Amino acid sequence: MRICVIGAGFVGLATGVTFGKHGHEVVVSDIDPVRIKSVNSGALPFFEPPLEKELKTLVKKGRLKATRDSVGAVRSSKVTFVCVQTPSLPSGRIDTRPLKAACKSVAKALKSSDDYKVIVVKSTVVPSTTDSFVQPIIERDSGRSAGKDFGLCMNPEFLQEGSALRDSMMPSRIVIGSIDRRSGDLVETLYKGFKSPIFRTNLRSAEMIKYASNTFLATKISYSNEIANMCVRFGIDSALVLEVVGKDPRIGSLFLRPGVGFGGSCLPKDVRALKDRARLEGYNSRLLSTLLAINDEQPREAIRLLESAIGSLGNKRIAVLGLAFKGGVDDVRETRAVPLITHLLAKHARVVAYDPMAIPNFIRLIPTIEYASSAAECLKGADGCIVQADWLQFKKIGKKEISSMRQRVIVDGRRFLDPVVVKKAGARYFGIGYGLS
Ligand code: UDX
């Protein structure tokens, strides 16, 4: 089948590559000419090596191409996946302008084509967006009616950055919300051969499943941070506590890792958006407000630990390792490195930072600090270090790097280093939720 994907971001390209690998012909459209050029040369506009490898193969074989002509791309396809971003507005509400622009292109294409097509919203949108925003725009601008002239579905994406291809090829579940049976059936045929359970729902339930999933993950993280903050004050190691808690199958062991909080392009945005959507219905979600408040405070916990070790931070040289919102990616959207470094600067610390991939993106957010070209260089002469992102290579920091520090203090902001190894290398180890000395 010929498939159109609107939006060459993480979700769009993972979707395109996945269906391309399943034998479909894919055309990806985007408004950014740089992205188009990059995709057509087989290169991703972001760091995700396994996805890039497959993209390259598909482009070479002529099974995936990118274009700026979204109308033409929709017109020539049977199914269109709308994968544009829905970033946060200051109110927490999602910004629907990119979605509106995509709907307008879809409408233009439908107006000038006679065959039945299915439009699938994959962008994360709050409940009722597909039926009350997407559908009216397409119907009004195209003069066609949903359910009769074209199909409409909502098919949320659950992939994580860093494992985008694997998550997209082998999702834990596939949710197909549809306006009617016909649209949903057509989209379901695309998922033939996937080994994942498929859930057929209406449009709003599909939208809500995505938010319920992401807000639950955020809740687990804020819960872990709350427990960790208590453990550190009780002289207990939260890693052991949470590991054992996670053995209860009703709880599960994943996403119980405390740290400086959750960042990225999804979790913070989705919590805010659902809270705002509920407020519009007159419902005040205290849970969502509280988990955001815990998340906002969490970088200060790392700073508190650092201060407990070296005292006032004024004029101290502080190394921050990891600037991406998590290890293994170059994405700095809502990275906790921003509040962390902002608090450090407010305390008049001199910040030197390093990240294996994210410096070019991060430098645009905070250009005024010093950037190192390696973890070793970053630690040299430092009065303390906070590890903000869980890059595996930071586990290799040893005696040599630590002995070059002025004060050998490591604050593990992601609780992924082994305290024994760090101590053996000669540093004092502090970690979120690590109450042992
Ligand atoms: C997330 C969801 O996991 C994914 O299902 C959805 O489709 C998109 O949003 P992603 O943005 O890639 O994926 O990040 P994720 O791996 O979930 O991590 C989000 C943040 O939470 C990161 O800052 C990470 O460091 C933090 N985190 C994660 C914790 O602090 N503790 C944990 O136990 C897990």
Tab-separated table of C-alpha atoms and ligand atoms in Angstrom:
chain	number	residue	atom	x	y	z
A	1	MET	CA	0.000	0.000	0.000
A	2	ARG	CA	1.186	3.566	-0.533
A	3	ILE	CA	1.476	5.405	2.749
A	4	CYS	CA	1.971	9.085	3.444
A	5	VAL	CA	3.497	10.327	6.682
A	6	ILE	CA	3.187	14.027	7.496
A	7	GLY	CA	6.005	15.143	9.813
A	8	ALA	CA	9.615	13.948	9.640
A	9	GLY	CA	10.236	13.877	13.402
A	10	PHE	CA	10.876	10.875	15.651
A	11	VAL	CA	7.372	9.475	15.360
A	12	GLY	CA	6.975	10.216	11.652
A	13	LEU	CA	10.258	8.688	10.597
A	14	ALA	CA	9.901	5.669	12.869
A	15	THR	CA	6.402	5.125	11.419
A	16	GLY	CA	7.633	5.548	7.858
A	17	VAL	CA	10.572	3.200	8.313
A	18	THR	CA	8.427	0.609	10.083
A	19	PHE	CA	5.827	0.452	7.309
A	20	GLY	CA	8.587	0.623	4.695
A	21	LYS	CA	10.183	-2.424	6.281
A	22	HIS	CA	6.799	-4.150	6.116
A	23	GLY	CA	6.846	-3.779	2.338
A	24	HIS	CA	4.822	-0.595	1.863
A	25	GLU	CA	5.812	2.346	-0.269
A	26	VAL	CA	6.268	5.414	1.939
A	27	VAL	CA	6.357	9.124	1.236
A	28	VAL	CA	7.215	11.427	4.136
A	29	SER	CA	6.323	15.093	3.922
A	30	ASP	CA	7.674	17.947	6.024
A	31	ILE	CA	7.781	21.736	5.777
A	32	ASP	CA	11.505	21.870	6.607
A	33	PRO	CA	13.671	21.616	3.461
A	34	VAL	CA	16.744	20.689	5.524
A	35	ARG	CA	14.935	17.671	6.947
A	36	ILE	CA	13.717	16.649	3.499
A	37	LYS	CA	17.232	16.783	2.122
A	38	SER	CA	18.567	14.857	5.073
A	39	VAL	CA	15.934	12.090	4.805
A	40	ASN	CA	16.391	11.766	1.039
A	41	SER	CA	20.101	11.253	1.571
A	42	GLY	CA	19.347	8.497	4.092
A	43	ALA	CA	20.389	10.533	7.128
A	44	LEU	CA	18.236	11.216	10.166
A	45	PRO	CA	17.923	14.764	11.445
A	46	PHE	CA	18.557	13.411	14.985
A	47	PHE	CA	20.678	10.746	16.710
A	48	GLU	CA	19.033	7.305	16.535
A	49	PRO	CA	21.541	4.928	14.863
A	50	PRO	CA	19.435	1.749	14.321
A	51	LEU	CA	16.598	3.769	12.772
A	52	GLU	CA	19.059	5.593	10.534
A	53	LYS	CA	20.505	2.334	9.248
A	54	GLU	CA	17.076	1.110	8.140
A	55	LEU	CA	16.153	4.499	6.696
A	56	LYS	CA	19.280	4.433	4.556
A	57	THR	CA	18.388	0.990	3.188
A	58	LEU	CA	14.815	1.997	2.349
A	59	VAL	CA	15.884	5.238	0.661
A	60	LYS	CA	18.460	3.338	-1.376
A	61	LYS	CA	15.833	0.823	-2.476
A	62	GLY	CA	13.490	3.687	-3.423
A	63	ARG	CA	10.847	2.524	-0.940
A	64	LEU	CA	10.907	5.697	1.168
A	65	LYS	CA	11.270	9.250	0.020
A	66	ALA	CA	10.654	12.684	1.461
A	67	THR	CA	8.970	15.692	-0.072
A	68	ARG	CA	7.759	19.183	0.794
A	69	ASP	CA	4.636	18.590	-1.266
A	70	SER	CA	2.304	17.321	1.443
A	71	VAL	CA	-0.807	17.720	-0.725
A	72	GLY	CA	0.690	15.594	-3.486
A	73	ALA	CA	1.911	13.052	-0.938
A	74	VAL	CA	-1.568	12.649	0.586
A	75	ARG	CA	-3.215	12.569	-2.827
A	76	SER	CA	-1.008	9.734	-4.029
A	77	SER	CA	-1.456	7.615	-0.882
A	78	LYS	CA	-4.182	5.358	0.466
A	79	VAL	CA	-3.447	6.020	4.144
A	80	THR	CA	-1.968	9.190	5.658
A	81	PHE	CA	-0.427	9.258	9.128
A	82	VAL	CA	-0.363	12.713	10.666
A	83	CYS	CA	2.749	12.777	12.866
A	84	VAL	CA	3.340	16.481	13.410
A	85	GLN	CA	4.480	17.881	16.742
A	86	THR	CA	2.033	19.149	19.322
A	87	PRO	CA	4.328	21.210	21.567
A	88	SER	CA	3.277	22.933	24.797
A	89	LEU	CA	1.924	26.469	24.898
A	90	PRO	CA	2.734	28.464	28.064
A	91	SER	CA	-0.700	27.471	29.474
A	92	GLY	CA	0.174	23.781	29.136
A	93	ARG	CA	-2.306	23.389	26.288
A	94	ILE	CA	-1.019	21.736	23.130
A	95	ASP	CA	-0.155	24.001	20.233
A	96	THR	CA	-2.402	22.760	17.423
A	97	ARG	CA	-1.039	25.038	14.709
A	98	PRO	CA	1.155	22.380	13.035
A	99	LEU	CA	-1.803	19.968	13.232
A	100	LYS	CA	-4.098	22.544	11.652
A	101	ALA	CA	-1.642	23.089	8.804
A	102	ALA	CA	-1.438	19.320	8.234
A	103	CYS	CA	-5.253	19.046	8.214
A	104	LYS	CA	-5.442	21.782	5.612
A	105	SER	CA	-3.029	19.926	3.332
A	106	VAL	CA	-5.022	16.738	3.832
A	107	ALA	CA	-8.249	18.580	2.966
A	108	LYS	CA	-6.742	20.039	-0.197
A	109	ALA	CA	-5.671	16.587	-1.309
A	110	LEU	CA	-9.055	15.022	-0.524
A	111	LYS	CA	-10.862	17.756	-2.408
A	112	SER	CA	-9.026	16.851	-5.571
A	113	SER	CA	-9.140	13.065	-5.325
A	114	ASP	CA	-12.044	10.699	-5.762
A	115	ASP	CA	-10.861	7.528	-4.073
A	116	TYR	CA	-11.514	6.604	-0.447
A	117	LYS	CA	-8.527	7.411	1.808
A	118	VAL	CA	-7.955	7.027	5.503
A	119	ILE	CA	-6.430	9.790	7.608
A	120	VAL	CA	-4.764	8.632	10.814
A	121	VAL	CA	-3.790	10.993	13.613
A	122	LYS	CA	-0.622	9.696	15.292
A	123	SER	CA	0.371	12.986	16.895
A	124	THR	CA	-0.343	13.071	20.624
A	125	VAL	CA	-3.570	15.044	20.963
A	126	VAL	CA	-5.844	15.566	23.969
A	127	PRO	CA	-9.203	13.747	24.015
A	128	SER	CA	-11.728	15.114	21.514
A	129	THR	CA	-9.107	16.764	19.253
A	130	THR	CA	-9.578	14.284	16.406
A	131	ASP	CA	-13.374	14.478	16.301
A	132	SER	CA	-13.779	18.150	17.283
A	133	PHE	CA	-10.765	19.773	15.621
A	134	VAL	CA	-9.238	17.556	12.942
A	135	GLN	CA	-12.491	16.255	11.466
A	136	PRO	CA	-14.277	19.630	11.079
A	137	ILE	CA	-11.235	21.276	9.455
A	138	ILE	CA	-10.832	18.467	6.936
A	139	GLU	CA	-14.566	18.263	6.210
A	140	ARG	CA	-15.016	22.017	5.835
A	141	ASP	CA	-11.969	22.576	3.648
A	142	SER	CA	-12.448	19.505	1.463
A	143	GLY	CA	-16.213	19.415	1.179
A	144	ARG	CA	-16.029	15.672	1.934
A	145	SER	CA	-17.578	13.895	4.859
A	146	ALA	CA	-15.781	11.636	7.312
A	147	GLY	CA	-17.072	8.089	7.427
A	148	LYS	CA	-18.520	8.421	3.931
A	149	ASP	CA	-15.893	9.939	1.639
A	150	PHE	CA	-12.845	9.348	3.809
A	151	GLY	CA	-11.897	7.385	6.912
A	152	LEU	CA	-10.562	8.815	10.149
A	153	CYS	CA	-8.506	7.046	12.814
A	154	MET	CA	-6.420	7.822	15.889
A	155	ASN	CA	-3.435	5.537	16.360
A	156	PRO	CA	-1.161	6.690	19.222
A	157	GLU	CA	2.565	6.017	19.244
A	158	PHE	CA	4.313	4.721	22.352
A	159	LEU	CA	7.959	4.656	21.244
A	160	GLN	CA	10.829	5.821	23.422
A	161	GLU	CA	13.728	7.787	22.006
A	162	GLY	CA	16.845	5.655	21.986
A	163	SER	CA	14.833	2.555	21.025
A	164	ALA	CA	12.542	4.111	18.424
A	165	LEU	CA	12.874	1.414	15.765
A	166	ARG	CA	12.488	-1.527	18.130
A	167	ASP	CA	9.469	0.078	19.849
A	168	SER	CA	7.856	0.919	16.541
A	169	MET	CA	8.475	-2.516	15.001
A	170	MET	CA	7.483	-4.401	18.164
A	171	PRO	CA	5.081	-2.208	20.103
A	172	SER	CA	3.754	-3.500	23.423
A	173	ARG	CA	0.262	-2.751	22.101
A	174	ILE	CA	-1.370	-1.245	19.042
A	175	VAL	CA	-4.341	1.028	19.565
A	176	ILE	CA	-6.597	1.849	16.636
A	177	GLY	CA	-9.328	4.312	17.416
A	178	SER	CA	-11.657	4.873	14.492
A	179	ILE	CA	-14.690	6.840	13.447
A	180	ASP	CA	-16.178	3.692	11.925
A	181	ARG	CA	-15.361	0.060	11.250
A	182	ARG	CA	-14.232	0.594	7.665
A	183	SER	CA	-11.456	3.083	8.557
A	184	GLY	CA	-10.216	0.958	11.465
A	185	ASP	CA	-10.206	-2.225	9.357
A	186	LEU	CA	-8.006	-0.613	6.725
A	187	VAL	CA	-5.485	0.595	9.284
A	188	GLU	CA	-5.535	-2.808	10.971
A	189	THR	CA	-4.444	-4.442	7.699
A	190	LEU	CA	-1.261	-2.359	7.904
A	191	TYR	CA	-0.464	-4.015	11.215
A	192	LYS	CA	-0.843	-7.537	9.849
A	193	GLY	CA	2.303	-9.469	10.735
A	194	PHE	CA	2.949	-7.459	13.900
A	195	LYS	CA	3.057	-9.668	16.964
A	196	SER	CA	1.482	-7.074	19.244
A	197	PRO	CA	-2.042	-7.140	20.692
A	198	ILE	CA	-4.393	-4.816	18.822
A	199	PHE	CA	-7.074	-2.797	20.576
A	200	ARG	CA	-9.892	-1.270	18.536
A	201	THR	CA	-11.519	1.756	20.185
A	202	ASN	CA	-13.285	4.972	19.366
A	203	LEU	CA	-11.260	8.123	18.642
A	204	ARG	CA	-11.384	9.646	22.126
A	205	SER	CA	-10.416	6.457	23.958
A	206	ALA	CA	-7.371	6.092	21.711
A	207	GLU	CA	-6.351	9.671	22.497
A	208	MET	CA	-6.845	9.099	26.216
A	209	ILE	CA	-4.898	5.821	26.290
A	210	LYS	CA	-1.780	7.714	25.248
A	211	TYR	CA	-2.190	10.330	27.988
A	212	ALA	CA	-3.120	7.758	30.607
A	213	SER	CA	0.061	5.838	29.716
A	214	ASN	CA	2.432	8.794	29.797
A	215	THR	CA	0.971	10.355	32.930
A	216	PHE	CA	1.255	6.994	34.683
A	217	LEU	CA	4.930	6.752	33.722
A	218	ALA	CA	5.443	10.300	35.017
A	219	THR	CA	3.607	9.368	38.214
A	220	LYS	CA	5.920	6.392	38.750
A	221	ILE	CA	8.961	8.628	38.360
A	222	SER	CA	7.686	11.338	40.714
A	223	TYR	CA	6.642	8.659	43.198
A	224	SER	CA	10.170	7.179	43.022
A	225	ASN	CA	11.647	10.627	43.546
A	226	GLU	CA	9.422	11.200	46.567
A	227	ILE	CA	10.430	7.853	48.103
A	228	ALA	CA	14.102	8.531	47.257
A	229	ASN	CA	14.030	11.972	48.875
A	230	MET	CA	12.700	10.385	52.047
A	231	CYS	CA	15.190	7.489	51.940
A	232	VAL	CA	18.182	9.824	51.701
A	233	ARG	CA	16.993	11.594	54.846
A	234	PHE	CA	16.389	8.312	56.667
A	235	GLY	CA	19.894	6.976	55.882
A	236	ILE	CA	18.508	4.309	53.548
A	237	ASP	CA	19.435	3.433	49.955
A	238	SER	CA	16.294	3.883	47.859
A	239	ALA	CA	17.751	1.721	45.064
A	240	LEU	CA	17.281	-1.399	47.148
A	241	VAL	CA	13.886	-0.273	48.453
A	242	LEU	CA	12.535	0.457	44.973
A	243	GLU	CA	14.067	-2.675	43.488
A	244	VAL	CA	12.212	-4.817	46.000
A	245	VAL	CA	9.011	-2.764	45.657
A	246	GLY	CA	9.190	-3.337	41.887
A	247	LYS	CA	9.177	-7.113	42.354
A	248	ASP	CA	5.463	-6.893	43.110
A	249	PRO	CA	3.902	-7.640	39.719
A	250	ARG	CA	1.115	-5.193	40.539
A	251	ILE	CA	3.771	-2.445	40.601
A	252	GLY	CA	6.469	-3.565	38.118
A	253	SER	CA	10.145	-2.677	38.181
A	254	LEU	CA	10.431	-0.196	35.303
A	255	PHE	CA	10.325	3.595	35.666
A	256	LEU	CA	11.101	3.442	39.375
A	257	ARG	CA	14.513	5.057	38.985
A	258	PRO	CA	14.811	8.304	40.953
A	259	GLY	CA	16.797	11.215	39.625
A	260	VAL	CA	16.651	14.897	38.780
A	261	GLY	CA	13.231	14.418	37.202
A	262	PHE	CA	11.653	13.527	33.893
A	263	GLY	CA	12.290	15.566	30.758
A	264	GLY	CA	11.970	14.989	27.031
A	265	SER	CA	9.450	15.972	24.416
A	266	CYS	CA	6.579	13.914	25.829
A	267	LEU	CA	6.185	13.280	29.538
A	268	PRO	CA	6.247	16.868	30.893
A	269	LYS	CA	4.193	18.172	27.980
A	270	ASP	CA	1.600	15.420	28.189
A	271	VAL	CA	1.077	15.817	31.933
A	272	ARG	CA	0.517	19.557	31.487
A	273	ALA	CA	-1.791	19.037	28.505
A	274	LEU	CA	-4.020	16.495	30.220
A	275	LYS	CA	-4.226	18.670	33.316
A	276	ASP	CA	-5.269	21.617	31.151
A	277	ARG	CA	-7.795	19.532	29.197
A	278	ALA	CA	-9.369	18.321	32.454
A	279	ARG	CA	-9.514	21.885	33.772
A	280	LEU	CA	-11.510	22.897	30.688
A	281	GLU	CA	-14.129	20.383	31.827
A	282	GLY	CA	-14.070	21.851	35.334
A	283	TYR	CA	-11.931	19.057	36.774
A	284	ASN	CA	-8.884	19.947	38.839
A	285	SER	CA	-6.369	17.088	38.746
A	286	ARG	CA	-4.467	17.370	42.014
A	287	LEU	CA	-2.411	14.289	41.193
A	288	LEU	CA	-1.063	15.765	37.950
A	289	SER	CA	-0.341	19.119	39.626
A	290	THR	CA	1.556	17.409	42.423
A	291	LEU	CA	3.657	15.174	40.226
A	292	LEU	CA	4.688	18.189	38.161
A	293	ALA	CA	5.573	20.094	41.341
A	294	ILE	CA	7.738	17.190	42.534
A	295	ASN	CA	9.428	17.106	39.143
A	296	ASP	CA	10.102	20.859	39.223
A	297	GLU	CA	11.784	20.581	42.608
A	298	GLN	CA	13.937	17.548	41.835
A	299	PRO	CA	17.025	19.286	40.336
A	300	ARG	CA	17.339	21.183	43.644
A	301	GLU	CA	17.710	17.850	45.424
A	302	ALA	CA	20.938	17.192	43.478
A	303	ILE	CA	22.168	20.684	44.317
A	304	ARG	CA	21.303	20.169	47.999
A	305	LEU	CA	23.424	16.996	47.984
A	306	LEU	CA	26.303	18.838	46.355
A	307	GLU	CA	26.101	21.656	48.900
A	308	SER	CA	26.029	19.139	51.738
A	309	ALA	CA	29.387	17.890	50.446
A	310	ILE	CA	31.237	21.063	49.470
A	311	GLY	CA	29.318	23.893	51.142
A	312	SER	CA	28.521	27.123	49.309
A	313	LEU	CA	28.710	26.852	45.527
A	314	GLY	CA	29.781	30.468	45.004
A	315	ASN	CA	32.732	30.609	42.598
A	316	LYS	CA	33.114	26.802	42.703
A	317	ARG	CA	33.805	24.995	39.443
A	318	ILE	CA	30.983	22.481	38.977
A	319	ALA	CA	31.074	19.829	36.281
A	320	VAL	CA	27.725	18.784	34.783
A	321	LEU	CA	27.912	15.515	32.898
A	322	GLY	CA	25.045	14.837	30.473
A	323	LEU	CA	22.942	17.574	28.882
A	324	ALA	CA	20.423	15.524	26.886
A	325	PHE	CA	17.110	14.699	28.577
A	326	LYS	CA	18.434	11.173	29.041
A	327	GLY	CA	21.500	9.177	28.027
A	328	GLY	CA	21.861	7.858	24.482
A	329	VAL	CA	20.052	10.705	22.698
A	330	ASP	CA	20.923	14.215	21.476
A	331	ASP	CA	17.487	15.640	22.292
A	332	VAL	CA	17.478	18.498	24.801
A	333	ARG	CA	13.756	19.204	24.838
A	334	GLU	CA	12.731	19.873	28.454
A	335	THR	CA	16.037	18.443	29.626
A	336	ARG	CA	16.516	18.748	33.379
A	337	ALA	CA	19.984	20.099	32.631
A	338	VAL	CA	18.379	23.507	32.045
A	339	PRO	CA	16.838	24.015	35.524
A	340	LEU	CA	19.839	22.288	37.082
A	341	ILE	CA	22.388	24.605	35.476
A	342	THR	CA	20.143	27.644	35.974
A	343	HIS	CA	20.017	26.923	39.731
A	344	LEU	CA	23.791	26.390	39.818
A	345	LEU	CA	24.390	29.706	38.051
A	346	ALA	CA	21.986	31.461	40.437
A	347	LYS	CA	24.239	30.223	43.230
A	348	HIS	CA	27.223	31.737	41.385
A	349	ALA	CA	28.824	28.417	40.544
A	350	ARG	CA	31.110	28.282	37.505
A	351	VAL	CA	29.609	25.559	35.338
A	352	VAL	CA	31.515	23.382	32.900
A	353	ALA	CA	29.420	20.880	30.979
A	354	TYR	CA	29.887	17.874	28.750
A	355	ASP	CA	27.618	15.578	26.760
A	356	PRO	CA	28.703	13.020	24.140
A	357	MET	CA	26.045	14.120	21.600
A	358	ALA	CA	23.867	16.979	22.829
A	359	ILE	CA	26.237	19.971	23.109
A	360	PRO	CA	25.333	21.474	19.685
A	361	ASN	CA	21.649	21.455	20.670
A	362	PHE	CA	22.193	22.535	24.274
A	363	ILE	CA	24.509	25.435	23.513
A	364	ARG	CA	21.515	27.222	21.980
A	365	LEU	CA	19.650	26.977	25.296
A	366	ILE	CA	22.490	28.134	27.576
A	367	PRO	CA	25.366	29.594	25.556
A	368	THR	CA	27.136	31.273	28.481
A	369	ILE	CA	28.720	28.309	30.280
A	370	GLU	CA	31.975	26.513	29.503
A	371	TYR	CA	31.763	23.340	27.402
A	372	ALA	CA	34.300	20.539	27.663
A	373	SER	CA	35.225	18.168	24.858
A	374	SER	CA	35.283	15.050	27.030
A	375	ALA	CA	34.134	13.827	30.424
A	376	ALA	CA	37.770	13.787	31.565
A	377	GLU	CA	38.267	17.430	30.554
A	378	CYS	CA	35.009	18.371	32.258
A	379	LEU	CA	36.105	16.872	35.572
A	380	LYS	CA	39.580	18.406	35.542
A	381	GLY	CA	39.900	20.909	38.390
A	382	ALA	CA	36.210	20.633	39.315
A	383	ASP	CA	35.026	21.176	42.877
A	384	GLY	CA	32.213	18.720	42.349
A	385	CYS	CA	30.240	16.987	39.633
A	386	ILE	CA	26.562	16.338	39.018
A	387	VAL	CA	25.706	13.575	36.555
A	388	GLN	CA	22.490	14.657	34.826
A	389	ALA	CA	22.028	12.061	32.055
A	390	ASP	CA	22.641	8.315	32.166
A	391	TRP	CA	25.142	7.940	29.342
A	392	LEU	CA	26.736	4.497	29.683
A	393	GLN	CA	30.202	5.901	28.993
A	394	PHE	CA	30.039	7.853	32.278
A	395	LYS	CA	30.243	4.504	34.048
A	396	LYS	CA	33.831	4.297	32.806
A	397	ILE	CA	34.954	7.314	34.814
A	398	GLY	CA	37.756	6.009	37.001
A	399	LYS	CA	40.716	6.876	39.201
A	400	LYS	CA	42.489	8.928	36.543
A	401	GLU	CA	39.582	11.311	35.889
A	402	ILE	CA	38.570	11.552	39.525
A	403	SER	CA	42.079	12.302	40.744
A	404	SER	CA	42.142	15.338	38.420
A	405	MET	CA	39.243	16.940	40.349
A	406	ARG	CA	39.970	19.630	42.934
A	407	GLN	CA	37.329	18.185	45.255
A	408	ARG	CA	36.422	14.590	44.538
A	409	VAL	CA	32.658	14.686	44.849
A	410	ILE	CA	30.222	12.962	42.482
A	411	VAL	CA	26.473	13.545	42.739
A	412	ASP	CA	24.679	10.874	40.752
A	413	GLY	CA	21.566	12.627	39.484
A	414	ARG	CA	20.321	9.492	37.730
A	415	ARG	CA	21.253	6.791	40.225
A	416	PHE	CA	22.918	4.668	37.591
A	417	LEU	CA	26.539	4.681	38.727
A	418	ASP	CA	27.784	2.017	41.109
A	419	PRO	CA	28.586	3.768	44.417
A	420	VAL	CA	31.192	1.119	45.234
A	421	VAL	CA	33.046	1.729	41.949
A	422	VAL	CA	32.926	5.510	42.365
A	423	LYS	CA	34.189	5.312	45.953
A	424	LYS	CA	36.918	2.875	44.936
A	425	ALA	CA	38.063	5.377	42.308
A	426	GLY	CA	38.599	7.851	45.112
A	427	ALA	CA	35.489	10.061	45.073
A	428	ARG	CA	32.818	10.727	47.656
A	429	TYR	CA	29.557	9.423	46.209
A	430	PHE	CA	26.206	11.145	46.648
A	431	GLY	CA	23.090	10.057	44.817
A	432	ILE	CA	19.409	10.925	44.669
A	433	GLY	CA	17.898	8.626	47.277
A	434	TYR	CA	21.272	7.296	48.424
A	435	GLY	CA	21.214	7.725	52.155
A	436	LEU	CA	24.326	5.724	52.975
A	437	SER	CA	27.746	7.273	53.440
B	1	UDX	C1	8.370	8.757	26.683
B	1	UDX	C2	7.549	7.475	26.913
B	1	UDX	O1	8.351	6.541	27.638
B	1	UDX	C3	7.093	6.902	25.580
B	1	UDX	O2	6.285	5.757	25.788
B	1	UDX	C4	6.300	7.954	24.816
B	1	UDX	O3	5.905	7.469	23.548
B	1	UDX	C5	7.146	9.213	24.648
B	1	UDX	O4	7.604	9.669	25.932
B	1	UDX	P1	10.859	9.326	25.950
B	1	UDX	O5	10.457	10.753	25.831
B	1	UDX	O6	11.761	8.732	24.927
B	1	UDX	O7	9.559	8.379	26.001
B	1	UDX	O8	11.581	9.215	27.384
B	1	UDX	P2	11.605	8.165	28.569
B	1	UDX	O9	12.568	7.097	28.314
B	1	UDX	O10	10.227	7.774	28.950
B	1	UDX	O11	12.215	9.078	29.721
B	1	UDX	C6	11.569	10.312	30.083
B	1	UDX	C7	12.302	10.979	31.217
B	1	UDX	O12	12.106	10.254	32.412
B	1	UDX	C8	13.827	11.057	31.015
B	1	UDX	O13	14.261	12.323	31.449
B	1	UDX	C9	14.358	9.955	31.906
B	1	UDX	O14	15.658	10.209	32.371
B	1	UDX	C10	13.339	9.992	33.055
B	1	UDX	N1	13.214	8.719	33.795
B	1	UDX	C11	12.831	7.582	33.164
B	1	UDX	C12	13.447	8.714	35.164
B	1	UDX	O15	13.778	9.743	35.771
B	1	UDX	N2	13.296	7.540	35.847
B	1	UDX	C13	12.905	6.386	35.245
B	1	UDX	O16	12.783	5.367	35.949
B	1	UDX	C14	12.682	6.407	33.857
